[in-house]
mmCIF file of C-alpha atoms and ligand atoms in Angstrom:
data_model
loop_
_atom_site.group_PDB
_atom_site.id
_atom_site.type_symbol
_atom_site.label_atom_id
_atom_site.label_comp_id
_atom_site.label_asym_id
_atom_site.label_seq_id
_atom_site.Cartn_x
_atom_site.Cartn_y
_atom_site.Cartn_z
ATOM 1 C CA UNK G 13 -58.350 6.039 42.301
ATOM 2 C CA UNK G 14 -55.306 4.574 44.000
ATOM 3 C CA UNK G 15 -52.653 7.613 44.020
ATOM 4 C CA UNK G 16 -49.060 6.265 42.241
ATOM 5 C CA UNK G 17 -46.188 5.619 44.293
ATOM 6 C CA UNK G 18 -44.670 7.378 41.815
ATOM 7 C CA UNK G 19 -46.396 10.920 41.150
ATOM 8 C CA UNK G 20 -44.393 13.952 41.116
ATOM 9 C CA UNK G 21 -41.512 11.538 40.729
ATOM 10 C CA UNK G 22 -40.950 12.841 36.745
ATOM 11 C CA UNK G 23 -41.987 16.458 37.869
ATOM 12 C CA UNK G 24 -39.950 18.841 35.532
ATOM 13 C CA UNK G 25 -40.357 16.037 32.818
ATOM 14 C CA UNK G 26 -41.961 17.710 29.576
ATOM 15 C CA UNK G 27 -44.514 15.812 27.866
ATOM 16 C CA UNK G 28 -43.752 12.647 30.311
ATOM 17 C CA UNK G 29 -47.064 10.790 31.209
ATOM 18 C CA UNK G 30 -47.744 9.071 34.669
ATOM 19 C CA UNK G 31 -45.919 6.791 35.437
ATOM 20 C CA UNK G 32 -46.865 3.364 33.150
ATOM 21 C CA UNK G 33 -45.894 0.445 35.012
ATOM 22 C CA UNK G 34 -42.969 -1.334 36.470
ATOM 23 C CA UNK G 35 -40.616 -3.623 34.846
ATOM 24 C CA UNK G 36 -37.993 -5.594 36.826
ATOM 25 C CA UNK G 37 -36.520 -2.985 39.141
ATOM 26 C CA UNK G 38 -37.411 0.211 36.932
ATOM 27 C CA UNK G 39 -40.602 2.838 37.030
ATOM 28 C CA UNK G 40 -41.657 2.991 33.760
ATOM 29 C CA UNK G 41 -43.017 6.128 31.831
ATOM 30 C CA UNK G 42 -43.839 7.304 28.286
ATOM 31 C CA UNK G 43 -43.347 10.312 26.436
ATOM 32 C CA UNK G 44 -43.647 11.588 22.984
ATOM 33 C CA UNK G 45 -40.830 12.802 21.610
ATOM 34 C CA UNK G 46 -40.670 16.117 19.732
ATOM 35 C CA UNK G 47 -37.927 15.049 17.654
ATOM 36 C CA UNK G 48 -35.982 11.441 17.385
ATOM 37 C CA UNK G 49 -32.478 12.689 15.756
ATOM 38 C CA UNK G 50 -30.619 15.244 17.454
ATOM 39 C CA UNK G 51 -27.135 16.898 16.766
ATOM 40 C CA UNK G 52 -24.239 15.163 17.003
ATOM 41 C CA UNK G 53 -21.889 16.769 19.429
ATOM 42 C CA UNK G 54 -18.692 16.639 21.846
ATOM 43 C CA UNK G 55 -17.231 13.263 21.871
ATOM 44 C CA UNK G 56 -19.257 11.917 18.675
ATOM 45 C CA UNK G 57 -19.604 15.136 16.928
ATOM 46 C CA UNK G 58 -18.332 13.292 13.473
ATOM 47 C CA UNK G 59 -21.467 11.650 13.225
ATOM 48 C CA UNK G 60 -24.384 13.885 12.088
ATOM 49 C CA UNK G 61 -27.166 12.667 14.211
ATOM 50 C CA UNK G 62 -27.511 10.918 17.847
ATOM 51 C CA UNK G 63 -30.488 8.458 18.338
ATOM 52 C CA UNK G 64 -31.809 8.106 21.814
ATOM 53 C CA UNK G 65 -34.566 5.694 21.876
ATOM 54 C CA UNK G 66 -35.012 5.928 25.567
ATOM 55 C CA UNK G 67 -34.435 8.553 28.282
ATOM 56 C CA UNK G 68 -32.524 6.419 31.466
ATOM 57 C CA UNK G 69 -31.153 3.241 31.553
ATOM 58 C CA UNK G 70 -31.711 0.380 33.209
ATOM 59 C CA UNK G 71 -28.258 -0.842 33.242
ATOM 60 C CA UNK G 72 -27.914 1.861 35.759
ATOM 61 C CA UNK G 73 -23.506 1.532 35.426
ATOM 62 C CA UNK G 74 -21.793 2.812 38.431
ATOM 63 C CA UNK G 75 -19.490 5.478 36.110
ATOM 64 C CA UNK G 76 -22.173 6.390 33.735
ATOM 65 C CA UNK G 77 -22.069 10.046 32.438
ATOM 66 C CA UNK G 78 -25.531 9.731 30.925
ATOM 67 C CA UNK G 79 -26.938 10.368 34.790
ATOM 68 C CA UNK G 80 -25.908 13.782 34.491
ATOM 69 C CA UNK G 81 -28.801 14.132 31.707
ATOM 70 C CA UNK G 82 -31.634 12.966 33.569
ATOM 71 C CA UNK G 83 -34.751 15.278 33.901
ATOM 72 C CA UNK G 84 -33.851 16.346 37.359
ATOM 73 C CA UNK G 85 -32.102 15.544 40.193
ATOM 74 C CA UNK G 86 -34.368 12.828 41.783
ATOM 75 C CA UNK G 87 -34.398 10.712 38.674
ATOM 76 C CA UNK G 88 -30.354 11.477 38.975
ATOM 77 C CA UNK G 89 -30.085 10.214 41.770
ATOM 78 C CA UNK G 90 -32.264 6.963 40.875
ATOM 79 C CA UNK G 91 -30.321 6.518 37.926
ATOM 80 C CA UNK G 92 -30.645 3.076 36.579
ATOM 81 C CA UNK G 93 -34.130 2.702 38.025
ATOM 82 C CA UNK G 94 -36.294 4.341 35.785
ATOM 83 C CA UNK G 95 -36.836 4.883 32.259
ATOM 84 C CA UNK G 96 -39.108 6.533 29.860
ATOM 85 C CA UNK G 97 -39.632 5.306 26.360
ATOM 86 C CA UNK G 98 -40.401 7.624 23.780
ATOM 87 C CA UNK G 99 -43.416 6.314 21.939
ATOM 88 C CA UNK G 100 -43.684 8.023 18.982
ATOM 89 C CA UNK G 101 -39.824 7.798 17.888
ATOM 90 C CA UNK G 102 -40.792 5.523 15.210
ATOM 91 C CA UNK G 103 -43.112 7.607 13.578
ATOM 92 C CA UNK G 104 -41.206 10.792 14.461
ATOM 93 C CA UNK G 105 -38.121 9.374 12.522
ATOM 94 C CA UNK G 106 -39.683 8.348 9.277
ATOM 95 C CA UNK G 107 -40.383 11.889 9.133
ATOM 96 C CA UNK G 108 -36.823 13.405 10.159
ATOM 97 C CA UNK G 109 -35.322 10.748 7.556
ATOM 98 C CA UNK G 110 -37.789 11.488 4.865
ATOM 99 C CA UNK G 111 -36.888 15.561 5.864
ATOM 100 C CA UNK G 112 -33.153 14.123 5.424
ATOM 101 C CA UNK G 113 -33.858 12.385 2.571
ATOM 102 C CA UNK G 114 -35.470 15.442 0.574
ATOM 103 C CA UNK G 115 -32.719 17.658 1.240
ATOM 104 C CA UNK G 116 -29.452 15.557 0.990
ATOM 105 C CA UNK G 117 -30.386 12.499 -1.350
ATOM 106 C CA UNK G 118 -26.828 11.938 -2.207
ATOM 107 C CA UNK G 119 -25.594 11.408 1.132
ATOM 108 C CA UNK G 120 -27.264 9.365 3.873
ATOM 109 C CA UNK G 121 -27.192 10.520 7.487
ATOM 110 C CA UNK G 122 -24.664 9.014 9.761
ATOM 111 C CA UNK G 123 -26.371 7.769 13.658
ATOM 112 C CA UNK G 124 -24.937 7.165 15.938
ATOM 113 C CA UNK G 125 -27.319 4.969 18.665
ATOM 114 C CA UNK G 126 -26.920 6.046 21.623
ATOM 115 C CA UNK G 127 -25.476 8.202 23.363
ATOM 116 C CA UNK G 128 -27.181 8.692 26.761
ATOM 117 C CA UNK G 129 -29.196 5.104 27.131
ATOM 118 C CA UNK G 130 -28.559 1.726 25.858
ATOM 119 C CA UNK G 131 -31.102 1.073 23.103
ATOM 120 C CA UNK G 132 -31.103 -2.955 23.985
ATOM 121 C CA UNK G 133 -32.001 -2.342 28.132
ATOM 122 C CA UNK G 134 -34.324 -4.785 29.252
ATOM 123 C CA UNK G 135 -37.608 -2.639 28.557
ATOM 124 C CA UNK G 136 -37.077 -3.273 24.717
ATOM 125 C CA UNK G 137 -37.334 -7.298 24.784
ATOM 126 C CA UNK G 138 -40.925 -5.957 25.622
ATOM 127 C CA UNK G 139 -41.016 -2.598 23.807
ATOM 128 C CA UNK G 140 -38.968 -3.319 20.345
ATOM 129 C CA UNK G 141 -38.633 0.423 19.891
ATOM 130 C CA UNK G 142 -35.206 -0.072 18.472
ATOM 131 C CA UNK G 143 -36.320 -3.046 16.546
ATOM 132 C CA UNK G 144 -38.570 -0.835 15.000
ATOM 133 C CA UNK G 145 -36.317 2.302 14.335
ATOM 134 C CA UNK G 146 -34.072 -0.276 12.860
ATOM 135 C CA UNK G 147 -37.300 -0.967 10.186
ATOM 136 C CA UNK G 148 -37.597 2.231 9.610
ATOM 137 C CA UNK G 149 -34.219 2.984 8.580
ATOM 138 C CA UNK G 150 -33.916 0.714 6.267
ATOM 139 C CA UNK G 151 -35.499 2.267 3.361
ATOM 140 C CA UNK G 152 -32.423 5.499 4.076
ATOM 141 C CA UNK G 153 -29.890 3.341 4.409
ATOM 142 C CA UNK G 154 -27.660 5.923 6.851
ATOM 143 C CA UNK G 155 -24.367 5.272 8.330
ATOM 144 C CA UNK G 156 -25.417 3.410 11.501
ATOM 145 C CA UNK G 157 -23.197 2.585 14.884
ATOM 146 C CA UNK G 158 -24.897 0.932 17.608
ATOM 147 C CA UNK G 159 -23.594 0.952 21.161
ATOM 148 C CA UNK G 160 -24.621 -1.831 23.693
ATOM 149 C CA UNK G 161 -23.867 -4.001 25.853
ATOM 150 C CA UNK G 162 -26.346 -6.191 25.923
ATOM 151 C CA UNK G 163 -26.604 -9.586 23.885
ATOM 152 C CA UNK G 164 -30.325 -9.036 22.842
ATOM 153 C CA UNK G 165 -29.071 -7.186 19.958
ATOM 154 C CA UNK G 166 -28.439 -10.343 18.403
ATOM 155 C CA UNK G 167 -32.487 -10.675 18.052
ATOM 156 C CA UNK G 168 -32.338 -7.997 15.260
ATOM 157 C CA UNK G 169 -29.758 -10.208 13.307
ATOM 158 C CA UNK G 170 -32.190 -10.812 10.412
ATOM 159 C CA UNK G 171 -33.103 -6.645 10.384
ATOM 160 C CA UNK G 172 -29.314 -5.485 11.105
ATOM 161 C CA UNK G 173 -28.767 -7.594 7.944
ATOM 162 C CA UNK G 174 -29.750 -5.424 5.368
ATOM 163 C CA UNK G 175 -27.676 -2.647 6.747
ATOM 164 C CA UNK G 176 -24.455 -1.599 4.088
ATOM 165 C CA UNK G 177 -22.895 0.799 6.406
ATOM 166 C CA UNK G 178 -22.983 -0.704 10.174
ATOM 167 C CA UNK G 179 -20.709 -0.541 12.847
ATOM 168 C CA UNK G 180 -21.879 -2.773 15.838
ATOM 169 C CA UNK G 181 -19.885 -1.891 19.230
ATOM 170 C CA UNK G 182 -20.090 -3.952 22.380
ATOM 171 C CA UNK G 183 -19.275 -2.537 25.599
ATOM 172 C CA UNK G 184 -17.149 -4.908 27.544
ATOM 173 C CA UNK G 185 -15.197 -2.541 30.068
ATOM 174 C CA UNK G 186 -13.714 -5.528 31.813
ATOM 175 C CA UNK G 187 -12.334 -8.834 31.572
ATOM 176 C CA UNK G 188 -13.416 -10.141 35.486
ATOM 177 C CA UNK G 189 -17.134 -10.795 36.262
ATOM 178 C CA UNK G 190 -16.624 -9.834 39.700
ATOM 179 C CA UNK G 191 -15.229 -6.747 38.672
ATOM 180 C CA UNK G 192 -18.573 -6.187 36.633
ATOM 181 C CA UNK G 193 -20.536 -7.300 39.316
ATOM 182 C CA UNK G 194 -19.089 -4.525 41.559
ATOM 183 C CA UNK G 195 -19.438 -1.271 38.892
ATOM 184 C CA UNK G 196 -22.176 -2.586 36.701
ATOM 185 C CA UNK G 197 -24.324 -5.327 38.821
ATOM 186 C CA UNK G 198 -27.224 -5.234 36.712
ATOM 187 C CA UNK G 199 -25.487 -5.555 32.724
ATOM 188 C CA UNK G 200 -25.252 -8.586 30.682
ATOM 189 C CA UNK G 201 -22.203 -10.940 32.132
ATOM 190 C CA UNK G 202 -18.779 -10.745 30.118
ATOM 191 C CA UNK G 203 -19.382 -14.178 28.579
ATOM 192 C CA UNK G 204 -22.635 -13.139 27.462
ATOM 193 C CA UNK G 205 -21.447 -10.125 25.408
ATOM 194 C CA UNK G 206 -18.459 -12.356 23.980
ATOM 195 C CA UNK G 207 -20.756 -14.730 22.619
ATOM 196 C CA UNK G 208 -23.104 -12.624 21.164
ATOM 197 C CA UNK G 209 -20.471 -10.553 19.291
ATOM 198 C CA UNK G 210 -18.929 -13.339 17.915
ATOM 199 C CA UNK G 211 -22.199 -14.166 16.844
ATOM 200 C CA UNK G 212 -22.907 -11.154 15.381
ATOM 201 C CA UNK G 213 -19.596 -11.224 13.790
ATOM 202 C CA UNK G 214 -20.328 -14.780 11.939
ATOM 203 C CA UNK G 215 -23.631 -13.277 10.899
ATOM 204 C CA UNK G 216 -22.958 -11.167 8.453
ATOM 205 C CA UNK G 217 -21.352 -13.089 5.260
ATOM 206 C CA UNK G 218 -18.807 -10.622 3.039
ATOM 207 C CA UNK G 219 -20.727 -8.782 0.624
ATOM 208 C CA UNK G 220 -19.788 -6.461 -2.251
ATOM 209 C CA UNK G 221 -20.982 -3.002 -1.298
ATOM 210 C CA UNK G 222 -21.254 -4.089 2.279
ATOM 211 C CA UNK G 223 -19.549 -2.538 5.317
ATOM 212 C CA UNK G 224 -20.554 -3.664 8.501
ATOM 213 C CA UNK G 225 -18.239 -3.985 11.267
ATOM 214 C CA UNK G 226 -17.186 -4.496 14.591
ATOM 215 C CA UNK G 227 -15.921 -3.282 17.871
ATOM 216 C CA UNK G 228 -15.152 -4.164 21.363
ATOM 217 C CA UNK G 229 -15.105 -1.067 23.590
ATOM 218 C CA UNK G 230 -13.561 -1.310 26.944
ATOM 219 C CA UNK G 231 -14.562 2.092 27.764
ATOM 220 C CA UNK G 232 -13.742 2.791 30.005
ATOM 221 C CA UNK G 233 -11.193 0.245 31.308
ATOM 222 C CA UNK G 234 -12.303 -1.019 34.627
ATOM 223 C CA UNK G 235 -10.170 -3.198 36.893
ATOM 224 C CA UNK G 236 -9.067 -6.788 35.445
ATOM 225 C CA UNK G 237 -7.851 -9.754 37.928
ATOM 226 C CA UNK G 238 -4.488 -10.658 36.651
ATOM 227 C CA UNK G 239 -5.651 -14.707 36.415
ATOM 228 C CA UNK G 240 -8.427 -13.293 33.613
ATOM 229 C CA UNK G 241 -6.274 -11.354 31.693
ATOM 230 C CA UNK G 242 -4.815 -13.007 29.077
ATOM 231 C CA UNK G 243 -7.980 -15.044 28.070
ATOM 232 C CA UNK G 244 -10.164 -11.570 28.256
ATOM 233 C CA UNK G 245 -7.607 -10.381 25.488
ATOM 234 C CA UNK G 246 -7.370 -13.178 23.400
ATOM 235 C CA UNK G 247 -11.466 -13.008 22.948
ATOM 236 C CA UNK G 248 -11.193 -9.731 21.807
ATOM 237 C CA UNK G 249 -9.773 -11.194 18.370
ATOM 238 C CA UNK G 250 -13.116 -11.477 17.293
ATOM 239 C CA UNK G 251 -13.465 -7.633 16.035
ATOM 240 C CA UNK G 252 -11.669 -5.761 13.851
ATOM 241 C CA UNK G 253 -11.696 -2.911 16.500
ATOM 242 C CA UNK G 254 -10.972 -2.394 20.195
ATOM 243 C CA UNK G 255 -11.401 0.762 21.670
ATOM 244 C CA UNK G 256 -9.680 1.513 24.783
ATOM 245 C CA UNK G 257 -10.392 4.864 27.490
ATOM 246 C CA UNK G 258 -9.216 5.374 30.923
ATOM 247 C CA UNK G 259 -11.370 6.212 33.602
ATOM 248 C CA UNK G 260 -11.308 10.231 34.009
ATOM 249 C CA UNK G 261 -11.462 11.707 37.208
ATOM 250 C CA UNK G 262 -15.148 13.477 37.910
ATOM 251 C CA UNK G 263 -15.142 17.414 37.464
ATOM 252 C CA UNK G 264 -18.147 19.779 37.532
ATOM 253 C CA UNK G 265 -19.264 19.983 33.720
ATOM 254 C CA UNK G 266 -18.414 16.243 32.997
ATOM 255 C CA UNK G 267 -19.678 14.748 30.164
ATOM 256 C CA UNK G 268 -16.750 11.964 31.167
ATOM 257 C CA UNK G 269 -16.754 8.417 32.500
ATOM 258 C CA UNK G 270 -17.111 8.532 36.591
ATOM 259 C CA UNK G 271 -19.676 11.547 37.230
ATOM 260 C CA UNK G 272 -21.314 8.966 39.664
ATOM 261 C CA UNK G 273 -20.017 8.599 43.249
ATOM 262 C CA UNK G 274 -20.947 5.177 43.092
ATOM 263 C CA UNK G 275 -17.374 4.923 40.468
ATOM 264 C CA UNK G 276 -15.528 6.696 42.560
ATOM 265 C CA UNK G 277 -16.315 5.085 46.308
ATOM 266 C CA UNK G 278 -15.729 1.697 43.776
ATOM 267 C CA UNK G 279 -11.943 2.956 42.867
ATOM 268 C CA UNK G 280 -11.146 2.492 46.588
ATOM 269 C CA UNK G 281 -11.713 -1.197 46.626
ATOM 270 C CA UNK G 282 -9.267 -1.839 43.824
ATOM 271 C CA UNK G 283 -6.526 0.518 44.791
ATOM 272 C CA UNK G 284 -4.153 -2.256 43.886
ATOM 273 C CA UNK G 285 -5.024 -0.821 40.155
ATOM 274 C CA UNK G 286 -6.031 2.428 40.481
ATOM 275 C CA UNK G 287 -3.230 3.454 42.697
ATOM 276 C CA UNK G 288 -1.225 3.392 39.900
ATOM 277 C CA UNK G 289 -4.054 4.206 36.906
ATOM 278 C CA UNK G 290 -2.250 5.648 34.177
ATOM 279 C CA UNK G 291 0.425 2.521 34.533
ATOM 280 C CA UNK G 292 -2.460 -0.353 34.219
ATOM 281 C CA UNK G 293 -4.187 1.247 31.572
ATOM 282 C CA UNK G 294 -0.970 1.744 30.050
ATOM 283 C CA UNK G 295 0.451 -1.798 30.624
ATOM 284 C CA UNK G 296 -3.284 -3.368 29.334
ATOM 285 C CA UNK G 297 -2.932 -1.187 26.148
ATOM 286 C CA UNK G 298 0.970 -2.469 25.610
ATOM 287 C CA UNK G 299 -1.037 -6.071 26.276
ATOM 288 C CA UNK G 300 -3.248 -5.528 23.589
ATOM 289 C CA UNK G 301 -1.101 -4.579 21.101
ATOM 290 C CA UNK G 302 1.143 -7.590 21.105
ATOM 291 C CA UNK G 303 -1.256 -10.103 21.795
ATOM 292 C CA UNK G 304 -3.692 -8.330 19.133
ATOM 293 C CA UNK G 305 -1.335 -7.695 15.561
ATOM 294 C CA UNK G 306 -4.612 -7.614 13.629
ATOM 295 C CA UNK G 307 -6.702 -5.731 15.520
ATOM 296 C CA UNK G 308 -6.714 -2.182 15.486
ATOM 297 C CA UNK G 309 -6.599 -0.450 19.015
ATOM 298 C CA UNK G 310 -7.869 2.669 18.868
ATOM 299 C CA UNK G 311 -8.347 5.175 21.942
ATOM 300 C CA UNK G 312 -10.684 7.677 22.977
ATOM 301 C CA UNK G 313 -12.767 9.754 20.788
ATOM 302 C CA UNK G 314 -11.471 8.252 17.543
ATOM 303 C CA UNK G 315 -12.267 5.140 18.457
ATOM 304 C CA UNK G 316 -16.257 5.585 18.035
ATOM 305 C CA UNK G 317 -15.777 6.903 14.350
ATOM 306 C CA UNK G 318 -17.842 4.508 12.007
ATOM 307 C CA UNK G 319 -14.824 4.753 9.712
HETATM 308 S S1 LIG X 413 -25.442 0.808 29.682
HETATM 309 FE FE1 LIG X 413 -24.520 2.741 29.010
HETATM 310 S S2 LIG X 413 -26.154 4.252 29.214
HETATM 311 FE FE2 LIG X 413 -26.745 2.468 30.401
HETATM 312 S S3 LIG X 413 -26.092 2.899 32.489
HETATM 313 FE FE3 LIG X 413 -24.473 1.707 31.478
HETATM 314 S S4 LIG X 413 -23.055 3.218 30.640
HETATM 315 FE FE4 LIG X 413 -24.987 4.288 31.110
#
């Protein structure tokens, strides 16, 4: 038998299988998850649970925190080049929900999905994990937010339908493509995530006893050329919510935007706006509020409520 390229490479990784196959740029593996729902805490703690339908990301984002929880410090380093998709989520949370469900049958959960991995990377247009977490939650009807960046979420349009409580965010940390191209090479382009928002947005008709909603978050705020500025705001109309976070700087125990030196080497090249940090992020928030009356800007933590 031909010995993988990859062995040892998930070492440290519990109940993580060989490695499955490739797909695009990424090794991928498998593993069955022990449990689908986990604690909410730090920066989302409001919500009760977080929902993490993969481990890694394929994105692979330049500032991405979520590197810091990889399985060891290989697959840290390789961040954005593997992933490992947890099989058994769907059946592991009809269980957890039904647990839920049995216990609190008054009050749905609130999820937030995800935290550490974006549950629309590439993998799923094969995989439909989070297509089919999405069926499964139905029935429990929870208090969902989904975080992406990627327009594929608009394939789910017919499932995220019969959702009452939904808060849809797109990530859109900048307003320049080749400011994307530089700290995020391998996301969705701007355009991309614009349209499918807005067609998100048009997709779900008012309803009585329906809350679904909608956020941009440009978190955290990345460079914008000064000739794409005004037209990046002026799309943001489209939500009811934009959500705005600086860039920290990097320390030790960072569970913060730019653990990864790839961020930091990146804030060199546009000096002409980080030089100066807390005065652009300033100026672009003073920009949003007067060219956005009706949309509420929202910073930081608070931001990534449902509510
Ligand atoms: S899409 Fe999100 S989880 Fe994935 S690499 Fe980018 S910031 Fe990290």
């Amino acid at each position: 038998m031909v010995k993988s390229q990859y062995e040892g490479y998930s070492v440290g990784t519990k109940h993580t299988f060989a490695v499955r196959e490739n797909f695009g740029n990424a090794k991928v593996y498998a593993q069955n998850a022990q449990s689908i729902l986990n604690k909410a805490t730090g920066f989302i703690s409001a919500y009760d649970f977080t929902l993490n339908p993969y481990r890694g990301c394929q994105y692979g984002c330049s500032y991405c925190y979520a590197a810091a929880f990889s399985p060891n410090s290989q697959m840290r380093e390789d961040w954005g080049n593997w992933v490992i998709i947890k099989q058994n989520a769907a059946e592991v949370l009809k269980k957890e929900l039904e647990r839920w469900h049995k216990k609190n049958p008054d009050r749905p959960p609130t999820i937030y999905m995800s935290s550490v991995t974006d549950p629309y990377q590439p993998i799923e247009t094969k995989e439909q994990l989070t297509r089919h977490l999405l069926e499964v939650m139905i029935p429990y009807q929870p208090t969902l937010v989904i975080q992406t960046r990627s327009p594929m979420i608009t394939r789910d349009i017919d499932i995220l339908q019969q959702f009452q409580r939904l808060r849809i965010n797109m990530s859109i940390p900048t307003g320049s493509e080749k400011v994307r191209k530089d700290f995020e090479p391998k996301s969705p382009s701007i355009p991309a995530r614009l349209k499918a928002i807005a067609k998100l947005k048009y997709s779900f008709p008012y309803q009585e006893n329906c809350e679904v909603r909608f956020s941009i978050t440009v978190t955290p705020l990345l460079p914008i050329l000064p000739e794409d500025e005004a037209n990046f705001i002026s799309k943001l109309e489209v939500v009811d919510r934009v959500v705005i976070q600086d860039l920290h700087a990097s320390n030790d125990r960072s569970l913060i935007a730019s653990t990864r030196s790839e961020a930091l080497a990146l804030k060199h090249k546009y000096a002409w706006w980080y030089n100066s940090e807390q005065q652009s992020y300033r100026k672009f928030k003073n920009k949003l509020k007067a060219m956005l009356p009706d949309v509420e800007i929202m910073e930081g933590k608070e931001g990534f409520g449902y509510e």
